[in-house]
Tab-separated table of C-alpha atoms in Angstrom:
chain	number	residue	atom	x	y	z
A	13	MET	CA	-1.612	6.022	-25.826
A	14	ARG	CA	-0.439	3.444	-23.276
A	15	LYS	CA	2.058	5.928	-21.780
A	16	THR	CA	-0.652	8.596	-21.600
A	17	PHE	CA	-3.045	6.209	-19.813
A	18	LEU	CA	-0.304	5.213	-17.363
A	19	ALA	CA	0.506	8.844	-16.661
A	20	ILE	CA	-3.169	9.663	-16.015
A	21	THR	CA	-3.507	6.638	-13.720
A	22	LEU	CA	-0.438	7.615	-11.722
A	23	PHE	CA	-1.649	11.222	-11.512
A	24	LEU	CA	-5.065	10.157	-10.206
A	25	ALA	CA	-3.487	7.797	-7.689
A	26	PHE	CA	-1.147	10.532	-6.454
A	27	SER	CA	-4.010	13.059	-6.241
A	28	LYS	CA	-6.133	10.614	-4.227
A	29	ALA	CA	-3.244	9.969	-1.829
A	30	ALA	CA	-2.618	13.705	-1.469
A	31	LEU	CA	-6.263	14.335	-0.570
A	32	ALA	CA	-6.644	11.365	1.766
A	33	GLN	CA	-4.509	12.640	4.627
A	34	PHE	CA	-6.339	10.856	7.455
A	35	GLY	CA	-4.304	7.876	8.660
A	36	ASN	CA	-1.251	8.749	6.578
A	37	CYS	CA	2.068	7.625	8.033
A	38	THR	CA	5.499	9.144	7.524
A	39	ALA	CA	8.878	7.811	8.513
A	40	SER	CA	10.554	8.538	11.832
A	41	GLU	CA	12.308	11.894	12.124
A	42	MET	CA	14.002	11.036	15.415
A	43	ARG	CA	17.661	11.830	15.908
A	44	THR	CA	19.830	12.928	18.801
A	45	TYR	CA	22.307	15.700	19.478
A	46	VAL	CA	24.350	16.813	22.482
A	47	ASP	CA	23.542	20.230	23.920
A	48	SER	CA	26.843	22.114	23.767
A	49	ALA	CA	26.153	24.107	26.954
A	50	THR	CA	24.628	21.444	29.212
A	51	GLY	CA	26.214	18.259	27.812
A	52	ASN	CA	22.856	16.483	27.837
A	53	THR	CA	21.742	14.238	24.987
A	54	ILE	CA	18.561	15.576	23.401
A	55	THR	CA	16.202	13.521	21.231
A	56	MET	CA	14.591	15.393	18.363
A	57	LEU	CA	11.147	13.908	17.727
A	58	THR	CA	10.335	16.011	14.668
A	59	ASP	CA	12.979	17.326	12.300
A	60	THR	CA	11.411	19.466	9.596
A	61	MET	CA	10.525	23.071	8.826
A	62	LYS	CA	6.864	22.190	9.310
A	63	ASN	CA	4.712	24.205	11.710
A	64	ASP	CA	4.675	21.613	14.522
A	65	ARG	CA	3.693	22.284	18.119
A	66	PHE	CA	2.899	20.330	21.234
A	67	LEU	CA	-0.408	20.949	22.940
A	68	TYR	CA	-0.278	23.458	25.757
A	69	GLN	CA	1.830	21.938	28.521
A	70	THR	CA	-1.123	21.607	30.917
A	71	ASP	CA	-2.959	19.219	28.541
A	72	PRO	CA	-2.252	15.457	28.292
A	73	MET	CA	-0.137	14.520	25.280
A	74	TRP	CA	0.475	10.806	25.895
A	75	THR	CA	-2.127	8.144	25.217
A	76	ALA	CA	-3.269	6.217	28.287
A	77	ASP	CA	-1.022	3.261	27.377
A	78	GLY	CA	2.009	5.549	26.932
A	79	LYS	CA	2.731	4.273	23.412
A	80	TYR	CA	1.817	7.359	21.398
A	81	LEU	CA	2.618	11.047	21.761
A	82	LEU	CA	0.267	13.696	20.372
A	83	PHE	CA	1.205	16.934	18.632
A	84	ARG	CA	-0.446	19.369	16.231
A	85	SER	CA	0.611	20.928	12.951
A	86	SER	CA	-0.875	23.385	10.475
A	87	SER	CA	1.412	22.512	7.587
A	88	ARG	CA	2.051	18.746	7.505
A	89	GLY	CA	-1.359	18.021	5.989
A	90	ASN	CA	-0.883	20.458	3.088
A	91	ASP	CA	-4.336	21.910	3.806
A	92	LYS	CA	-5.516	24.920	1.840
A	93	GLU	CA	-5.907	28.290	3.538
A	94	VAL	CA	-9.400	28.959	4.890
A	95	GLU	CA	-11.144	32.288	5.413
A	96	SER	CA	-13.571	32.789	8.281
A	97	THR	CA	-15.530	35.720	9.703
A	98	LEU	CA	-15.168	36.627	13.381
A	99	PRO	CA	-18.203	37.663	15.482
A	100	ASN	CA	-17.211	41.335	15.001
A	101	GLY	CA	-17.281	40.917	11.209
A	102	GLU	CA	-13.515	40.849	10.793
A	103	LYS	CA	-12.159	38.460	8.150
A	104	ARG	CA	-9.439	36.025	9.169
A	105	LYS	CA	-7.379	33.690	7.000
A	106	TRP	CA	-5.810	30.593	8.504
A	107	THR	CA	-4.506	27.147	7.679
A	108	PRO	CA	-6.328	24.293	9.450
A	109	THR	CA	-4.460	22.562	12.254
A	110	GLN	CA	-4.445	18.754	12.342
A	111	ILE	CA	-3.603	16.263	15.080
A	112	TYR	CA	-0.707	13.805	14.721
A	113	PHE	CA	0.719	11.005	16.830
A	114	ILE	CA	4.294	9.793	17.152
A	115	GLU	CA	4.531	6.040	17.737
A	116	MET	CA	7.258	6.109	20.366
A	117	ALA	CA	8.601	2.611	19.636
A	118	THR	CA	9.290	3.419	15.969
A	119	GLY	CA	9.162	7.212	15.633
A	120	LYS	CA	6.545	6.841	12.893
A	121	ILE	CA	4.234	9.860	12.554
A	122	ILE	CA	0.495	9.276	11.987
A	123	GLN	CA	-2.093	11.881	10.976
A	124	ALA	CA	-5.269	11.473	13.051
A	125	THR	CA	-7.588	14.244	11.794
A	126	GLU	CA	-8.379	15.987	8.534
A	127	GLY	CA	-10.597	18.773	7.200
A	128	PRO	CA	-11.028	22.477	8.003
A	129	ASN	CA	-13.376	22.316	10.995
A	130	LEU	CA	-11.260	20.944	13.851
A	131	GLY	CA	-11.608	22.934	17.062
A	132	SER	CA	-9.351	21.199	19.563
A	133	ALA	CA	-8.489	17.737	20.835
A	134	PHE	CA	-8.075	16.329	24.326
A	135	LEU	CA	-6.859	12.846	25.241
A	136	ALA	CA	-8.847	10.676	27.634
A	137	ASN	CA	-7.179	9.796	30.929
A	138	LYS	CA	-8.308	6.197	31.390
A	139	THR	CA	-8.469	4.728	27.876
A	140	ASN	CA	-6.991	5.249	24.421
A	141	ARG	CA	-9.594	7.722	23.250
A	142	MET	CA	-9.515	11.326	22.052
A	143	PHE	CA	-12.250	13.915	22.475
A	144	VAL	CA	-12.503	16.170	19.431
A	145	SER	CA	-14.480	19.392	19.022
A	146	ARG	CA	-15.589	20.494	15.547
A	147	LYS	CA	-17.271	23.606	14.168
A	148	GLU	CA	-19.894	22.247	11.762
A	149	LYS	CA	-22.089	24.879	10.094
A	150	GLU	CA	-23.132	27.012	13.076
A	151	ASN	CA	-22.788	24.237	15.648
A	152	TRP	CA	-19.924	23.388	18.002
A	153	ASN	CA	-20.024	19.597	18.243
A	154	MET	CA	-18.112	17.135	20.423
A	155	TYR	CA	-16.971	13.677	19.266
A	156	VAL	CA	-14.944	10.872	20.814
A	157	MET	CA	-12.433	8.923	18.723
A	158	ASP	CA	-11.511	5.259	19.325
A	159	LEU	CA	-7.714	5.382	19.080
A	160	ASP	CA	-7.191	1.639	19.641
A	161	LYS	CA	-9.269	0.864	16.565
A	162	PHE	CA	-7.596	3.661	14.614
A	163	PHE	CA	-4.027	2.560	15.406
A	164	ALA	CA	-4.876	-1.094	14.699
A	165	ASP	CA	-6.242	-0.220	11.251
A	166	VAL	CA	-3.260	2.013	10.524
A	167	LYS	CA	-0.926	-0.906	11.243
A	168	GLN	CA	-2.929	-3.153	8.911
A	169	GLY	CA	-3.017	-0.528	6.171
A	170	LYS	CA	-6.813	-0.530	5.921
A	171	ILE	CA	-7.736	2.836	7.357
A	172	GLY	CA	-11.355	3.950	6.998
A	173	LYS	CA	-12.927	7.399	7.020
A	174	PRO	CA	-12.840	9.505	10.219
A	175	SER	CA	-16.511	8.658	10.821
A	176	ALA	CA	-15.517	4.998	11.266
A	177	TYR	CA	-13.659	5.925	14.473
A	178	GLU	CA	-15.583	8.918	15.816
A	179	THR	CA	-18.819	8.844	17.820
A	180	PHE	CA	-20.948	11.968	18.189
A	181	ILE	CA	-21.464	13.091	21.806
A	182	GLY	CA	-23.404	16.343	21.701
A	183	THR	CA	-23.853	19.920	20.498
A	184	PHE	CA	-23.044	22.968	22.571
A	185	PRO	CA	-26.095	25.287	22.885
A	186	THR	CA	-25.323	28.665	21.298
A	187	GLU	CA	-27.355	30.511	23.931
A	188	MET	CA	-24.819	29.445	26.575
A	189	GLY	CA	-22.069	31.486	24.966
A	190	ARG	CA	-19.248	31.103	22.465
A	191	PRO	CA	-17.152	28.018	23.407
A	192	GLY	CA	-13.401	28.258	23.853
A	193	GLY	CA	-10.940	25.800	25.359
A	194	TYR	CA	-11.881	22.727	27.318
A	195	ALA	CA	-10.456	20.114	29.668
A	196	VAL	CA	-11.652	16.617	30.521
A	197	ASP	CA	-12.304	15.373	34.046
A	198	CYS	CA	-9.945	12.710	35.420
A	199	ASN	CA	-12.620	9.998	35.109
A	200	ASP	CA	-13.429	11.068	31.514
A	201	ASP	CA	-17.019	11.784	32.553
A	202	TYR	CA	-17.212	15.525	31.791
A	203	ALA	CA	-15.631	18.180	29.617
A	204	TYR	CA	-15.324	21.614	31.255
A	205	ILE	CA	-15.629	24.336	28.628
A	206	THR	CA	-14.871	28.078	28.785
A	207	VAL	CA	-17.369	30.406	27.132
A	208	GLU	CA	-17.613	34.075	26.212
A	209	ARG	CA	-21.084	35.435	26.971
A	210	GLU	CA	-23.075	38.640	26.499
A	211	GLY	CA	-24.138	39.159	30.122
A	212	THR	CA	-25.917	42.163	31.641
A	213	GLU	CA	-25.028	45.853	31.627
A	214	GLU	CA	-24.418	45.663	35.395
A	215	GLU	CA	-21.907	42.847	34.862
A	216	LYS	CA	-20.113	44.803	32.136
A	217	GLU	CA	-19.884	47.848	34.381
A	218	ARG	CA	-18.381	45.827	37.241
A	219	MET	CA	-16.004	44.095	34.818
A	220	MET	CA	-14.577	47.391	33.570
A	221	LYS	CA	-14.389	48.813	37.097
A	222	ASN	CA	-12.353	45.813	38.297
A	223	ALA	CA	-10.245	45.399	35.121
A	224	PHE	CA	-6.481	45.178	35.552
A	225	LEU	CA	-4.549	48.446	35.168
A	226	PRO	CA	-0.890	47.747	34.339
A	227	GLU	CA	2.128	49.391	35.905
A	228	SER	CA	5.220	50.443	34.026
A	229	ASN	CA	5.764	48.268	30.905
A	230	GLN	CA	3.421	45.442	31.884
A	231	PRO	CA	1.338	44.385	28.871
A	232	VAL	CA	-2.425	43.864	28.733
A	233	LYS	CA	-2.761	41.939	25.508
A	234	ILE	CA	-6.261	40.555	26.103
A	235	LYS	CA	-9.200	42.796	27.019
A	236	PRO	CA	-11.612	41.799	29.800
A	237	THR	CA	-14.604	39.783	28.623
A	238	LEU	CA	-17.631	38.326	30.358
A	239	CYS	CA	-17.006	34.599	30.420
A	240	GLY	CA	-17.884	31.434	32.282
A	241	ILE	CA	-17.443	27.673	32.521
A	242	ARG	CA	-19.926	25.039	31.375
A	243	LYS	CA	-19.711	21.258	31.533
A	244	MET	CA	-20.730	18.629	29.007
A	245	ASN	CA	-21.669	15.118	30.122
A	246	LEU	CA	-19.517	12.966	27.827
A	247	SER	CA	-22.015	10.093	27.979
A	248	THR	CA	-25.242	11.992	27.287
A	249	GLY	CA	-24.073	15.263	25.693
A	250	GLU	CA	-26.047	17.301	28.248
A	251	VAL	CA	-24.563	20.762	28.907
A	252	THR	CA	-25.024	22.636	32.201
A	253	LYS	CA	-23.638	25.758	33.843
A	254	VAL	CA	-20.727	25.620	36.294
A	255	ILE	CA	-19.984	29.327	36.971
A	256	ASP	CA	-19.987	32.775	35.345
A	257	THR	CA	-16.976	35.115	35.522
A	258	GLU	CA	-16.508	38.831	34.923
A	259	PHE	CA	-13.065	38.450	33.355
A	260	LYS	CA	-11.505	36.629	30.419
A	261	THR	CA	-11.321	32.968	31.455
A	262	GLY	CA	-8.372	30.962	30.137
A	263	HIS	CA	-6.015	28.045	30.771
A	264	ILE	CA	-8.810	25.824	32.050
A	265	GLN	CA	-7.537	22.611	33.677
A	266	ALA	CA	-9.226	19.666	35.336
A	267	SER	CA	-7.421	17.780	38.069
A	268	ARG	CA	-5.887	14.527	36.812
A	269	PHE	CA	-6.401	13.085	40.299
A	270	THR	CA	-9.658	14.317	41.874
A	271	PRO	CA	-13.002	14.500	40.038
A	272	GLY	CA	-14.739	17.854	39.845
A	273	GLU	CA	-11.805	20.163	40.640
A	274	ILE	CA	-11.042	22.927	38.136
A	275	VAL	CA	-8.291	25.555	37.942
A	276	PHE	CA	-8.374	28.472	35.496
A	277	CYS	CA	-7.046	32.001	35.154
A	278	ASN	CA	-7.925	35.619	34.503
A	279	GLU	CA	-6.203	35.919	31.132
A	280	THR	CA	-4.789	39.354	30.309
A	281	GLY	CA	-1.779	38.205	28.288
A	282	GLY	CA	0.409	39.608	31.095
A	283	ASP	CA	-0.110	40.411	34.765
A	284	ALA	CA	-3.458	40.507	36.592
A	285	HIS	CA	-4.699	41.669	39.988
A	286	GLN	CA	-5.809	38.093	40.660
A	287	ARG	CA	-4.704	35.511	38.095
A	288	MET	CA	-5.410	32.034	39.517
A	289	TRP	CA	-8.888	30.756	40.361
A	290	PHE	CA	-10.390	27.505	41.581
A	291	CYS	CA	-13.901	26.105	41.366
A	292	THR	CA	-15.730	22.824	41.727
A	293	ALA	CA	-17.766	21.272	38.936
A	294	ASP	CA	-21.027	21.762	40.843
A	295	GLY	CA	-20.334	25.496	41.176
A	296	THR	CA	-20.530	25.512	44.982
A	297	VAL	CA	-16.885	26.628	45.348
A	298	PHE	CA	-15.525	29.541	43.300
A	299	LYS	CA	-12.572	31.399	44.817
A	300	PRO	CA	-9.105	32.874	44.197
A	301	LEU	CA	-6.541	30.096	44.436
A	302	TYR	CA	-3.576	32.238	45.540
A	303	LYS	CA	-4.359	35.743	46.769
A	304	GLU	CA	-1.849	38.050	45.146
A	305	THR	CA	-0.020	41.100	46.457
A	306	PRO	CA	0.923	44.093	44.257
A	307	LEU	CA	4.451	42.663	43.934
A	308	ASP	CA	3.290	39.247	42.701
A	309	TRP	CA	3.253	38.677	38.966
A	310	VAL	CA	1.660	35.229	38.877
A	311	THR	CA	1.593	33.173	35.714
A	312	HIS	CA	1.295	29.714	34.144
A	313	GLU	CA	-0.366	27.595	36.777
A	314	THR	CA	-0.569	23.815	36.365
A	315	PHE	CA	-2.124	20.939	38.296
A	316	ALA	CA	0.797	18.931	39.662
A	317	THR	CA	-0.484	16.321	42.098
A	318	LYS	CA	-3.692	15.514	43.949
A	319	ASP	CA	-3.018	18.298	46.434
A	320	PHE	CA	-0.684	20.758	44.697
A	321	VAL	CA	-0.924	23.358	41.957
A	322	TYR	CA	2.393	24.745	40.713
A	323	PHE	CA	2.783	28.257	39.291
A	324	ASN	CA	5.396	30.940	38.673
A	325	ILE	CA	5.925	34.195	40.489
A	326	LEU	CA	7.686	36.078	37.739
A	327	GLY	CA	10.677	38.401	38.162
A	328	PHE	CA	9.879	40.209	34.921
A	329	GLN	CA	10.909	43.664	36.167
A	330	PRO	CA	13.774	44.742	38.486
A	331	ARG	CA	11.278	45.789	41.193
A	332	LEU	CA	9.842	42.246	41.149
A	333	ARG	CA	13.256	40.609	41.529
A	334	LYS	CA	13.824	42.263	44.907
A	335	GLN	CA	11.674	39.573	46.527
A	336	ALA	CA	11.459	35.820	46.150
A	337	SER	CA	10.375	34.616	42.725
A	338	GLY	CA	10.399	31.340	40.826
A	339	ILE	CA	8.368	28.142	40.766
A	340	VAL	CA	5.917	28.013	43.680
A	341	ARG	CA	3.329	25.480	44.786
A	342	ILE	CA	0.113	25.906	46.754
A	343	ASN	CA	-1.624	23.158	48.683
A	344	LEU	CA	-5.271	22.928	47.613
A	345	ARG	CA	-6.308	21.570	51.011
A	346	THR	CA	-4.454	23.904	53.379
A	347	ASP	CA	-3.534	26.960	51.209
A	348	ASP	CA	0.096	26.559	52.336
A	349	VAL	CA	2.520	28.126	49.850
A	350	GLU	CA	6.083	26.880	49.267
A	351	LEU	CA	8.849	28.142	46.983
A	352	ILE	CA	10.299	25.278	44.910
A	353	GLY	CA	13.166	27.190	43.318
A	354	GLN	CA	14.415	29.690	40.777
A	355	VAL	CA	16.753	29.489	37.810
A	356	GLU	CA	20.399	30.473	38.377
A	357	LEU	CA	19.853	34.053	37.234
A	358	GLU	CA	23.514	34.746	36.430
A	359	LYS	CA	23.603	31.824	34.003
A	360	ASP	CA	20.330	32.943	32.500
A	361	ARG	CA	21.767	36.431	31.965
A	362	GLN	CA	24.429	34.846	29.770
A	363	ALA	CA	21.826	33.543	27.326
A	364	ILE	CA	21.349	34.500	23.698
A	365	ASP	CA	21.685	38.158	22.696
A	366	GLY	CA	18.312	39.775	22.142
A	367	GLN	CA	16.478	37.505	24.569
A	368	LEU	CA	14.750	38.822	27.690
A	369	VAL	CA	17.368	37.365	30.005
A	370	GLY	CA	17.588	37.279	33.773
A	371	ARG	CA	13.864	37.390	34.487
A	372	GLY	CA	13.457	33.887	35.867
A	373	PHE	CA	11.085	31.087	34.994
A	374	TRP	CA	8.174	31.692	32.633
A	375	HIS	CA	6.341	28.322	32.338
A	376	CYS	CA	6.507	25.468	34.823
A	377	ASN	CA	5.392	21.882	35.191
A	378	ALA	CA	5.716	18.971	37.617
A	379	SER	CA	6.136	15.226	37.380
A	380	ARG	CA	3.178	13.214	38.665
A	381	ASP	CA	5.266	11.608	41.419
A	382	ASN	CA	5.991	15.109	42.772
A	383	LYS	CA	9.750	14.539	42.492
A	384	TRP	CA	10.596	17.021	39.728
A	385	ALA	CA	9.662	20.504	38.618
A	386	ALA	CA	10.685	21.964	35.257
A	387	GLY	CA	10.662	25.505	33.943
A	388	ASP	CA	11.645	27.487	30.867
A	389	THR	CA	13.129	30.986	30.790
A	390	PHE	CA	13.011	33.968	28.461
A	391	GLY	CA	16.677	33.275	27.793
A	392	GLY	CA	15.800	30.013	26.047
A	393	ASN	CA	16.861	27.632	28.827
A	394	VAL	CA	15.011	24.681	30.384
A	395	TRP	CA	15.817	23.734	33.975
A	396	LEU	CA	14.950	20.795	36.219
A	397	ILE	CA	14.558	21.102	40.004
A	398	ASN	CA	14.451	18.265	42.527
A	399	VAL	CA	11.419	19.198	44.642
A	400	GLN	CA	12.707	17.357	47.727
A	401	THR	CA	16.311	18.646	47.719
A	402	GLY	CA	16.107	21.886	45.706
A	403	GLU	CA	19.002	20.745	43.498
A	404	ARG	CA	18.939	22.372	40.050
A	405	HIS	CA	19.909	20.834	36.731
A	406	TRP	CA	20.383	22.871	33.549
A	407	LEU	CA	18.776	20.624	30.923
A	408	VAL	CA	18.640	22.551	27.665
A	409	SER	CA	20.033	25.773	26.232
A	410	ASP	CA	19.173	28.061	23.322
A	411	THR	CA	15.587	27.050	22.512
A	412	LYS	CA	15.208	30.608	21.135
A	413	MET	CA	11.752	30.793	22.807
A	414	LYS	CA	10.364	31.454	19.346
A	415	PRO	CA	8.272	31.091	17.302
A	416	ASP	CA	6.813	29.734	20.558
A	417	HIS	CA	8.010	29.050	24.085
A	418	ALA	CA	9.617	25.796	25.227
A	419	HIS	CA	6.584	24.773	27.361
A	420	PRO	CA	8.255	21.873	29.240
A	421	SER	CA	6.136	18.924	30.365
A	422	PHE	CA	6.775	15.441	31.764
A	423	SER	CA	6.029	11.970	30.500
A	424	PRO	CA	3.488	10.169	32.738
A	425	ASP	CA	6.249	8.058	34.323
A	426	GLY	CA	8.344	11.151	35.100
A	427	THR	CA	11.440	9.955	33.222
A	428	LYS	CA	11.338	12.363	30.274
A	429	VAL	CA	10.873	16.082	29.749
A	430	LEU	CA	9.229	17.250	26.525
A	431	PHE	CA	9.838	20.718	25.109
A	432	GLN	CA	9.770	22.581	21.811
A	433	SER	CA	12.695	24.491	20.381
A	434	GLY	CA	13.593	26.863	17.564
A	435	HIS	CA	17.292	26.100	18.057
A	436	PHE	CA	18.001	24.487	14.680
A	437	THR	CA	15.787	26.848	12.643
A	438	ASN	CA	16.967	30.099	14.229
A	439	GLY	CA	13.498	30.584	15.646
A	440	LYS	CA	11.621	30.187	12.352
A	441	ARG	CA	10.005	26.827	13.127
A	442	LEU	CA	9.849	24.499	16.113
A	443	ASN	CA	11.361	21.075	16.519
A	444	LEU	CA	9.647	18.890	19.104
A	445	MET	CA	12.194	17.466	21.519
A	446	MET	CA	12.660	15.233	24.544
A	447	VAL	CA	15.374	14.708	27.158
A	448	ASP	CA	15.681	11.615	29.362
A	449	ILE	CA	16.074	12.470	33.069
A	450	SER	CA	15.984	8.933	34.467
A	451	SER	CA	19.668	9.163	35.469
A	452	PHE	CA	19.205	12.380	37.447
A	453	LYS	CA	19.077	12.115	41.234
């Protein structure tokens, strides 16, 4: 009887621990290896077959104090599969994604969300807080999480429920459209939110008339949709209109340096007649950011500094490689355009068999001090370019670019490049990685 009671007690304790994922900590998975092609020492931050990913490289991933690094995973929490119904009635099954932090001093991994209703998360710029969107019943709600309190309680081993750290901000009105991604203003005052909306028949007619028609083998993976941008006051929860668009609005970004400046794109999943757009939070300015020519395949724009947005002009097809391509920057104040640099195409053509080699950079990013630019390639390589001198450094090889792309980004102090890689799993799962560039000149 005593053994049976002990077994039941242990089972209940284990079951409770398995269910209570919020605040759970796991040991460091950090280790290093030397890239055989580049000779650089790479730090692996996560080392499992779990479904780990960084946020998109345009979103902040470091807490304001630089002590914690955010990532997401749909398998570390052992959540059960959920079924949902899309607006068109289609059924979709998915495993909830949760947010995790790596404590950089120790490598310890901490789970910071739980449950099936997480929308997305966005770190504050000024303080250790995280804005979290949740789908609750039919409402899309915004919360803010006190990360200082959360991390302190984790260290003391007395973690409470999520509600002990989250404060409700507001609900998004359904009549304003179906919310998508969002970004937070540099002063943490507003969230800028993309929406899909019904619109008028006249708008739909214009949208289809102006829709992108691809050439050759260019893909159009995402159909045009009437969209727009709204803003939520993160103090009061009030939601107001910024602009409406007659194309699928994606990759929304708020300047990390100047309040009220927003960059976004016409998202087709491939090329577009006019990809990059700029607007102000009051809606008074709404314009193309870089006016494209028929030979420009523009992609993956990112706010770099107060005055510059970086993007790629892609050499995806031979006809596009007959002109300059690579990482480019545009000055928001003057509209001046400058080419930063391109990968060494011959080296990229020697990449892994089966990869789309020799097409140049795909994603790009910039350090906040405007010294460095980084880009990944279809061939699975990550490169670093000195913006002042143009000197190129081959950082990483063989990321596989699957099951997702490398998506390089910089630490706030500009000394480290983050990326994700399927190198050690043959492209089945991603390891989250980092390379120190402080010794590069």
